[in-house]
C-alpha atoms as an extended CHARMM CRD file, in Angstrom:
* protein
*
       187  EXT
         1         1  MET       CA            107.5110000000       86.5780000000       82.2840000000  PROA      1               0.0000000000
         2         2  ALA       CA            105.3500000000       87.5130000000       85.3240000000  PROA      2               0.0000000000
         3         3  LYS       CA            107.0350000000       88.4080000000       88.5920000000  PROA      3               0.0000000000
         4         4  THR       CA            105.9990000000       87.1950000000       92.0810000000  PROA      4               0.0000000000
         5         5  ASP       CA            104.7200000000       90.6620000000       92.8260000000  PROA      5               0.0000000000
         6         6  ASP       CA            102.3470000000       90.4580000000       89.9410000000  PROA      6               0.0000000000
         7         7  TYR       CA            100.5380000000       87.3940000000       91.3210000000  PROA      7               0.0000000000
         8         8  LEU       CA             97.4670000000       88.2610000000       93.3090000000  PROA      8               0.0000000000
         9         9  PRO       CA             95.5640000000       85.1830000000       94.5230000000  PROA      9               0.0000000000
        10        10  SER       CA             91.8770000000       85.5810000000       95.2980000000  PROA      10              0.0000000000
        11        11  GLN       CA             90.7000000000       86.4580000000       98.7920000000  PROA      11              0.0000000000
        12        12  ALA       CA             88.7330000000       83.1890000000       98.8560000000  PROA      12              0.0000000000
        13        13  GLU       CA             91.7690000000       81.1020000000       98.0050000000  PROA      13              0.0000000000
        14        14  VAL       CA             93.9540000000       82.8970000000      100.7000000000  PROA      14              0.0000000000
        15        15  ASP       CA             91.4460000000       82.5550000000      103.2260000000  PROA      15              0.0000000000
        16        16  HSD       CA             90.9050000000       78.8580000000      102.6390000000  PROA      16              0.0000000000
        17        17  VAL       CA             94.6470000000       78.1580000000      102.8510000000  PROA      17              0.0000000000
        18        18  LEU       CA             95.2270000000       80.4190000000      105.8120000000  PROA      18              0.0000000000
        19        19  TYR       CA             92.2910000000       79.2930000000      108.0130000000  PROA      19              0.0000000000
        20        20  SER       CA             91.9180000000       75.6790000000      107.2260000000  PROA      20              0.0000000000
        21        21  LYS       CA             93.2950000000       73.1700000000      109.8150000000  PROA      21              0.0000000000
        22        22  LYS       CA             96.8050000000       72.3160000000      109.1910000000  PROA      22              0.0000000000
        23        23  SER       CA             99.8360000000       70.9160000000      111.0870000000  PROA      23              0.0000000000
        24        24  VAL       CA            103.5770000000       71.0300000000      111.2090000000  PROA      24              0.0000000000
        25        25  ASN       CA            106.0850000000       68.6000000000      112.4820000000  PROA      25              0.0000000000
        26        26  PHE       CA            109.3670000000       69.8520000000      114.1000000000  PROA      26              0.0000000000
        27        27  THR       CA            110.9520000000       66.4010000000      114.1110000000  PROA      27              0.0000000000
        28        28  GLY       CA            114.4710000000       66.9120000000      112.8470000000  PROA      28              0.0000000000
        29        29  VAL       CA            113.9210000000       70.6070000000      111.8820000000  PROA      29              0.0000000000
        30        30  LYS       CA            116.8300000000       72.9320000000      112.6670000000  PROA      30              0.0000000000
        31        31  TRP       CA            117.7180000000       76.5560000000      112.2440000000  PROA      31              0.0000000000
        32        32  GLY       CA            120.2230000000       77.3710000000      109.5630000000  PROA      32              0.0000000000
        33        33  PRO       CA            121.9330000000       80.5370000000      108.4070000000  PROA      33              0.0000000000
        34        34  LYS       CA            119.7110000000       82.7500000000      106.2870000000  PROA      34              0.0000000000
        35        35  PRO       CA            121.3580000000       82.8130000000      102.8320000000  PROA      35              0.0000000000
        36        36  PRO       CA            122.6530000000       86.1370000000      101.3900000000  PROA      36              0.0000000000
        37        37  PRO       CA            122.2850000000       88.5070000000       99.6990000000  PROA      37              0.0000000000
        38        38  ASN       CA            119.4470000000       90.0600000000      101.7810000000  PROA      38              0.0000000000
        39        39  ARG       CA            120.6080000000       89.4480000000      105.3110000000  PROA      39              0.0000000000
        40        40  PRO       CA            123.7260000000       89.7380000000      107.4870000000  PROA      40              0.0000000000
        41        41  LEU       CA            125.2030000000       86.4120000000      108.6670000000  PROA      41              0.0000000000
        42        42  MET       CA            123.6340000000       86.4110000000      112.1140000000  PROA      42              0.0000000000
        43        43  TRP       CA            120.1220000000       85.9190000000      110.7560000000  PROA      43              0.0000000000
        44        44  LEU       CA            118.8810000000       82.2990000000      111.1750000000  PROA      44              0.0000000000
        45        45  GLN       CA            115.8770000000       80.7250000000      109.4740000000  PROA      45              0.0000000000
        46        46  MET       CA            113.9560000000       77.5500000000      108.9350000000  PROA      46              0.0000000000
        47        47  GLN       CA            111.2860000000       76.7670000000      106.3210000000  PROA      47              0.0000000000
        48        48  ILE       CA            108.5310000000       74.3760000000      107.0710000000  PROA      48              0.0000000000
        49        49  ILE       CA            105.8100000000       72.9430000000      104.8430000000  PROA      49              0.0000000000
        50        50  PRO       CA            102.5250000000       72.4590000000      106.6130000000  PROA      50              0.0000000000
        51        51  THR       CA            100.2930000000       69.5460000000      105.9830000000  PROA      51              0.0000000000
        52        52  ASP       CA             96.5700000000       69.1460000000      105.8580000000  PROA      52              0.0000000000
        53        53  GLN       CA             94.3200000000       66.8270000000      108.0060000000  PROA      53              0.0000000000
        54        54  ASP       CA             95.4480000000       63.8930000000      105.9230000000  PROA      54              0.0000000000
        55        55  ASP       CA             99.1290000000       64.6410000000      106.4220000000  PROA      55              0.0000000000
        56        56  ILE       CA             99.5830000000       65.7330000000      102.8600000000  PROA      56              0.0000000000
        57        57  PRO       CA            101.6910000000       68.8760000000      102.2420000000  PROA      57              0.0000000000
        58        58  ILE       CA             99.5410000000       71.8300000000      101.3120000000  PROA      58              0.0000000000
        59        59  GLN       CA            100.4620000000       72.8410000000       97.7880000000  PROA      59              0.0000000000
        60        60  GLY       CA            102.0650000000       76.2600000000       97.4790000000  PROA      60              0.0000000000
        61        61  LEU       CA            102.0630000000       76.9330000000      101.2720000000  PROA      61              0.0000000000
        62        62  SER       CA            105.1700000000       77.3680000000      103.3790000000  PROA      62              0.0000000000
        63        63  PHE       CA            106.1370000000       78.8860000000      106.7030000000  PROA      63              0.0000000000
        64        64  LEU       CA            109.4710000000       80.8370000000      106.8990000000  PROA      64              0.0000000000
        65        65  LEU       CA            110.7520000000       81.5320000000      110.3740000000  PROA      65              0.0000000000
        66        66  GLN       CA            113.5940000000       84.0580000000      110.7860000000  PROA      66              0.0000000000
        67        67  TRP       CA            115.4460000000       85.0480000000      113.9170000000  PROA      67              0.0000000000
        68        68  LYS       CA            118.2760000000       87.4850000000      114.6680000000  PROA      68              0.0000000000
        69        69  PRO       CA            119.8120000000       87.8690000000      118.1080000000  PROA      69              0.0000000000
        70        70  ASP       CA            119.6330000000       91.2450000000      119.9120000000  PROA      70              0.0000000000
        71        71  HSD       CA            122.7590000000       93.1940000000      118.8290000000  PROA      71              0.0000000000
        72        72  GLU       CA            121.2440000000       96.5740000000      119.5380000000  PROA      72              0.0000000000
        73        73  SER       CA            120.6330000000       96.2680000000      123.2160000000  PROA      73              0.0000000000
        74        74  GLN       CA            118.1310000000       98.8480000000      124.6120000000  PROA      74              0.0000000000
        75        75  THR       CA            119.7130000000       98.5750000000      128.0920000000  PROA      75              0.0000000000
        76        76  VAL       CA            116.8960000000       96.9440000000      130.0100000000  PROA      76              0.0000000000
        77        77  ALA       CA            118.3140000000       94.4890000000      132.3940000000  PROA      77              0.0000000000
        78        78  GLY       CA            117.2670000000       91.0070000000      131.7760000000  PROA      78              0.0000000000
        79        79  ILE       CA            115.3610000000       91.6320000000      128.5190000000  PROA      79              0.0000000000
        80        80  THR       CA            116.7340000000       90.9680000000      125.0530000000  PROA      80              0.0000000000
        81        81  TYR       CA            115.1650000000       92.2720000000      121.7540000000  PROA      81              0.0000000000
        82        82  PRO       CA            115.7950000000       89.6640000000      119.0150000000  PROA      82              0.0000000000
        83        83  LYS       CA            114.2460000000       90.2580000000      115.5450000000  PROA      83              0.0000000000
        84        84  ILE       CA            111.6590000000       87.5010000000      114.8740000000  PROA      84              0.0000000000
        85        85  ASN       CA            109.7220000000       87.1920000000      111.6530000000  PROA      85              0.0000000000
        86        86  LEU       CA            107.2020000000       84.4280000000      111.0840000000  PROA      86              0.0000000000
        87        87  VAL       CA            105.8340000000       84.2740000000      107.5050000000  PROA      87              0.0000000000
        88        88  ALA       CA            103.2260000000       82.2420000000      105.6390000000  PROA      88              0.0000000000
        89        89  LEU       CA            104.1040000000       82.1960000000      102.0390000000  PROA      89              0.0000000000
        90        90  TYR       CA            101.5150000000       81.0090000000       99.2900000000  PROA      90              0.0000000000
        91        91  ASN       CA            103.1190000000       80.4120000000       95.9410000000  PROA      91              0.0000000000
        92        92  LYS       CA            105.9000000000       82.7400000000       97.1370000000  PROA      92              0.0000000000
        93        93  LYS       CA            103.4420000000       85.5030000000       98.0290000000  PROA      93              0.0000000000
        94        94  ARG       CA            103.4490000000       86.6960000000      101.6590000000  PROA      94              0.0000000000
        95        95  ILE       CA             99.8950000000       86.1590000000      102.8960000000  PROA      95              0.0000000000
        96        96  PHE       CA            100.4720000000       86.4000000000      106.5970000000  PROA      96              0.0000000000
        97        97  ALA       CA            103.3550000000       87.5050000000      108.8430000000  PROA      97              0.0000000000
        98        98  VAL       CA            104.2560000000       88.3530000000      112.3630000000  PROA      98              0.0000000000
        99        99  ASP       CA            106.9010000000       90.9510000000      113.0110000000  PROA      99              0.0000000000
       100       100  THR       CA            107.9280000000       91.2240000000      116.6270000000  PROA      100             0.0000000000
       101       101  TYR       CA            110.5710000000       93.8070000000      117.0460000000  PROA      101             0.0000000000
       102       102  PRO       CA            109.2520000000       96.3380000000      119.6270000000  PROA      102             0.0000000000
       103       103  PHE       CA            111.0080000000       99.2740000000      118.1260000000  PROA      103             0.0000000000
       104       104  ASP       CA            109.8710000000       98.8380000000      114.4430000000  PROA      104             0.0000000000
       105       105  LYS       CA            107.3420000000      101.2560000000      113.0040000000  PROA      105             0.0000000000
       106       106  HSD       CA            105.1740000000      100.0770000000      110.1990000000  PROA      106             0.0000000000
       107       107  LYS       CA            103.2180000000      102.5910000000      107.9740000000  PROA      107             0.0000000000
       108       108  ASN       CA            100.0150000000      101.2190000000      106.2560000000  PROA      108             0.0000000000
       109       109  SER       CA             99.7820000000      102.3160000000      102.5880000000  PROA      109             0.0000000000
       110       110  TYR       CA             96.1840000000      101.1930000000      102.0980000000  PROA      110             0.0000000000
       111       111  ARG       CA             93.2370000000      101.8090000000      104.4310000000  PROA      111             0.0000000000
       112       112  ILE       CA             91.1750000000       98.6720000000      105.5880000000  PROA      112             0.0000000000
       113       113  ASP       CA             87.8060000000       99.1180000000      107.2700000000  PROA      113             0.0000000000
       114       114  ARG       CA             88.5470000000       97.3310000000      110.5220000000  PROA      114             0.0000000000
       115       115  PRO       CA             88.2210000000       98.4040000000      114.1360000000  PROA      115             0.0000000000
       116       116  ASP       CA             91.9700000000       97.6890000000      114.8690000000  PROA      116             0.0000000000
       117       117  TYR       CA             93.2340000000       99.6030000000      111.7210000000  PROA      117             0.0000000000
       118       118  GLN       CA             95.8310000000      102.2080000000      112.3360000000  PROA      118             0.0000000000
       119       119  ASP       CA             97.6770000000      104.4120000000      109.8960000000  PROA      119             0.0000000000
       120       120  SER       CA            101.0140000000      103.5140000000      111.6280000000  PROA      120             0.0000000000
       121       121  VAL       CA            101.9220000000      100.6440000000      114.0570000000  PROA      121             0.0000000000
       122       122  PHE       CA            104.6590000000      100.9080000000      116.4160000000  PROA      122             0.0000000000
       123       123  GLY       CA            106.0890000000       97.6480000000      117.8600000000  PROA      123             0.0000000000
       124       124  PRO       CA            104.9680000000       94.1450000000      117.3110000000  PROA      124             0.0000000000
       125       125  HSD       CA            102.4770000000       93.7230000000      114.4760000000  PROA      125             0.0000000000
       126       126  TYR       CA            101.0450000000       91.2100000000      112.1210000000  PROA      126             0.0000000000
       127       127  HSD       CA            100.2700000000       91.4460000000      108.4230000000  PROA      127             0.0000000000
       128       128  VAL       CA             97.4370000000       89.7270000000      106.6670000000  PROA      128             0.0000000000
       129       129  TYR       CA             96.6010000000       89.5710000000      102.9120000000  PROA      129             0.0000000000
       130       130  TYR       CA             93.8570000000       91.7900000000      101.4740000000  PROA      130             0.0000000000
       131       131  GLU       CA             93.1370000000       91.1470000000       97.7210000000  PROA      131             0.0000000000
       132       132  GLU       CA             91.3370000000       94.4350000000       97.5520000000  PROA      132             0.0000000000
       133       133  ALA       CA             94.6240000000       96.2570000000       98.4140000000  PROA      133             0.0000000000
       134       134  GLY       CA             96.2610000000       95.0120000000       95.1580000000  PROA      134             0.0000000000
       135       135  TYR       CA            100.0480000000       95.5960000000       95.2360000000  PROA      135             0.0000000000
       136       136  TYR       CA             99.8030000000       96.6320000000       98.9160000000  PROA      136             0.0000000000
       137       137  SER       CA             97.9720000000       93.4270000000       99.8210000000  PROA      137             0.0000000000
       138       138  GLU       CA            100.9040000000       92.0810000000      101.7880000000  PROA      138             0.0000000000
       139       139  LYS       CA            101.9090000000       95.4100000000      103.3930000000  PROA      139             0.0000000000
       140       140  ILE       CA             98.8370000000       95.9530000000      105.6800000000  PROA      140             0.0000000000
       141       141  GLY       CA             99.8250000000       95.5670000000      109.3580000000  PROA      141             0.0000000000
       142       142  PHE       CA             97.8740000000       95.4530000000      112.6210000000  PROA      142             0.0000000000
       143       143  PRO       CA             99.0100000000       95.7150000000      116.1820000000  PROA      143             0.0000000000
       144       144  ILE       CA             99.7860000000       92.6870000000      118.2470000000  PROA      144             0.0000000000
       145       145  THR       CA             98.3890000000       93.5520000000      121.6530000000  PROA      145             0.0000000000
       146       146  SER       CA             98.6250000000       90.2560000000      123.5310000000  PROA      146             0.0000000000
       147       147  GLY       CA            101.6320000000       91.3080000000      125.6720000000  PROA      147             0.0000000000
       148       148  ILE       CA            104.0130000000       88.7450000000      124.4860000000  PROA      148             0.0000000000
       149       149  LYS       CA            107.5680000000       89.4120000000      125.8160000000  PROA      149             0.0000000000
       150       150  PRO       CA            110.0780000000       90.8030000000      123.1120000000  PROA      150             0.0000000000
       151       151  ASP       CA            112.1990000000       87.6750000000      123.2110000000  PROA      151             0.0000000000
       152       152  ASP       CA            109.4410000000       85.0010000000      123.4430000000  PROA      152             0.0000000000
       153       153  LEU       CA            109.8650000000       83.0420000000      120.2440000000  PROA      153             0.0000000000
       154       154  VAL       CA            107.4710000000       80.3150000000      121.4770000000  PROA      154             0.0000000000
       155       155  GLY       CA            104.8750000000       82.9320000000      122.5500000000  PROA      155             0.0000000000
       156       156  TYR       CA            104.9050000000       84.5550000000      119.0090000000  PROA      156             0.0000000000
       157       157  TRP       CA            104.9290000000       81.2210000000      117.2780000000  PROA      157             0.0000000000
       158       158  ASN       CA            101.8580000000       80.1540000000      119.3460000000  PROA      158             0.0000000000
       159       159  TYR       CA            100.2060000000       83.4840000000      118.3110000000  PROA      159             0.0000000000
       160       160  PHE       CA            101.0920000000       82.6860000000      114.6660000000  PROA      160             0.0000000000
       161       161  CYS       CA             99.7280000000       79.1820000000      114.9790000000  PROA      161             0.0000000000
       162       162  ASN       CA             96.5040000000       80.2810000000      116.8010000000  PROA      162             0.0000000000
       163       163  LYS       CA             95.7250000000       82.8350000000      114.0750000000  PROA      163             0.0000000000
       164       164  LEU       CA             96.2900000000       80.3720000000      111.2730000000  PROA      164             0.0000000000
       165       165  ASN       CA             94.6450000000       77.1480000000      112.7420000000  PROA      165             0.0000000000
       166       166  VAL       CA             98.0090000000       75.3150000000      113.0260000000  PROA      166             0.0000000000
       167       167  THR       CA             98.7960000000       72.3700000000      115.4430000000  PROA      167             0.0000000000
       168       168  CYS       CA            102.2650000000       71.2720000000      116.0540000000  PROA      168             0.0000000000
       169       169  ALA       CA            103.9510000000       67.8530000000      116.4720000000  PROA      169             0.0000000000
       170       170  GLY       CA            107.0790000000       68.4440000000      118.6840000000  PROA      170             0.0000000000
       171       171  LYS       CA            108.3480000000       71.8460000000      119.9450000000  PROA      171             0.0000000000
       172       172  ILE       CA            109.8590000000       74.6610000000      117.9580000000  PROA      172             0.0000000000
       173       173  PRO       CA            113.5820000000       74.5100000000      118.2800000000  PROA      173             0.0000000000
       174       174  ILE       CA            115.1110000000       77.6310000000      120.0130000000  PROA      174             0.0000000000
       175       175  PRO       CA            117.8120000000       79.3020000000      117.9150000000  PROA      175             0.0000000000
       176       176  LEU       CA            121.4260000000       78.6640000000      119.0670000000  PROA      176             0.0000000000
       177       177  GLU       CA            120.5150000000       75.8890000000      121.4420000000  PROA      177             0.0000000000
       178       178  ASP       CA            121.8010000000       72.4500000000      120.7520000000  PROA      178             0.0000000000
       179       179  GLU       CA            119.9820000000       69.3310000000      121.7070000000  PROA      179             0.0000000000
       180       180  SER       CA            121.0290000000       69.5060000000      125.2900000000  PROA      180             0.0000000000
       181       181  GLY       CA            119.1530000000       72.7980000000      125.6430000000  PROA      181             0.0000000000
       182       182  GLN       CA            122.3890000000       74.7690000000      126.0990000000  PROA      182             0.0000000000
       183       183  ILE       CA            122.9190000000       78.0250000000      124.0920000000  PROA      183             0.0000000000
       184       184  GLY       CA            125.5660000000       77.3760000000      121.3560000000  PROA      184             0.0000000000
       185       185  LEU       CA            128.5120000000       79.5650000000      121.1610000000  PROA      185             0.0000000000
       186       186  GLY       CA            128.8980000000       80.1310000000      117.5190000000  PROA      186             0.0000000000
       187       187  LEU       CA            127.2640000000       79.6590000000      114.0900000000  PROA      187             0.0000000000
């Protein structure tokens, strides 16, 4: 039986699904706890199925949004550093992702001929699929240089949507806020 890691979609297939026009609808969507075994209980997540221009779900494509509050404060007054991961999965293969934590270091294991390529990326970065990289196709990262604040989930979501040609109906819910806009006290 083949594993998800064995599946390598073609670059043309990935480019089509990534860059074609799509939309998401946040009506009724809420954050929930990320199921074990891979994350501690404080991680929240939501999964969204984007639709095409005819409002038909795009087969095999989903967006996984994950958020963890700042528990490792870097002692800068007024700034929090949650961990935010925004991922596009195509048939369970990561084809695009945004990792926002400003203290993360990502090491590229495969060299891509692009002007913004770096052997290591420190801070917020995005991953994009390259078929030529084979097994390393989902592990190639590039720096995000747009100056989005570390705790700006909406800013990173807009960056994700801009890169992938996504429009939204409604607003992305903010983790731990109830419908009144107040931060919740517990999970």
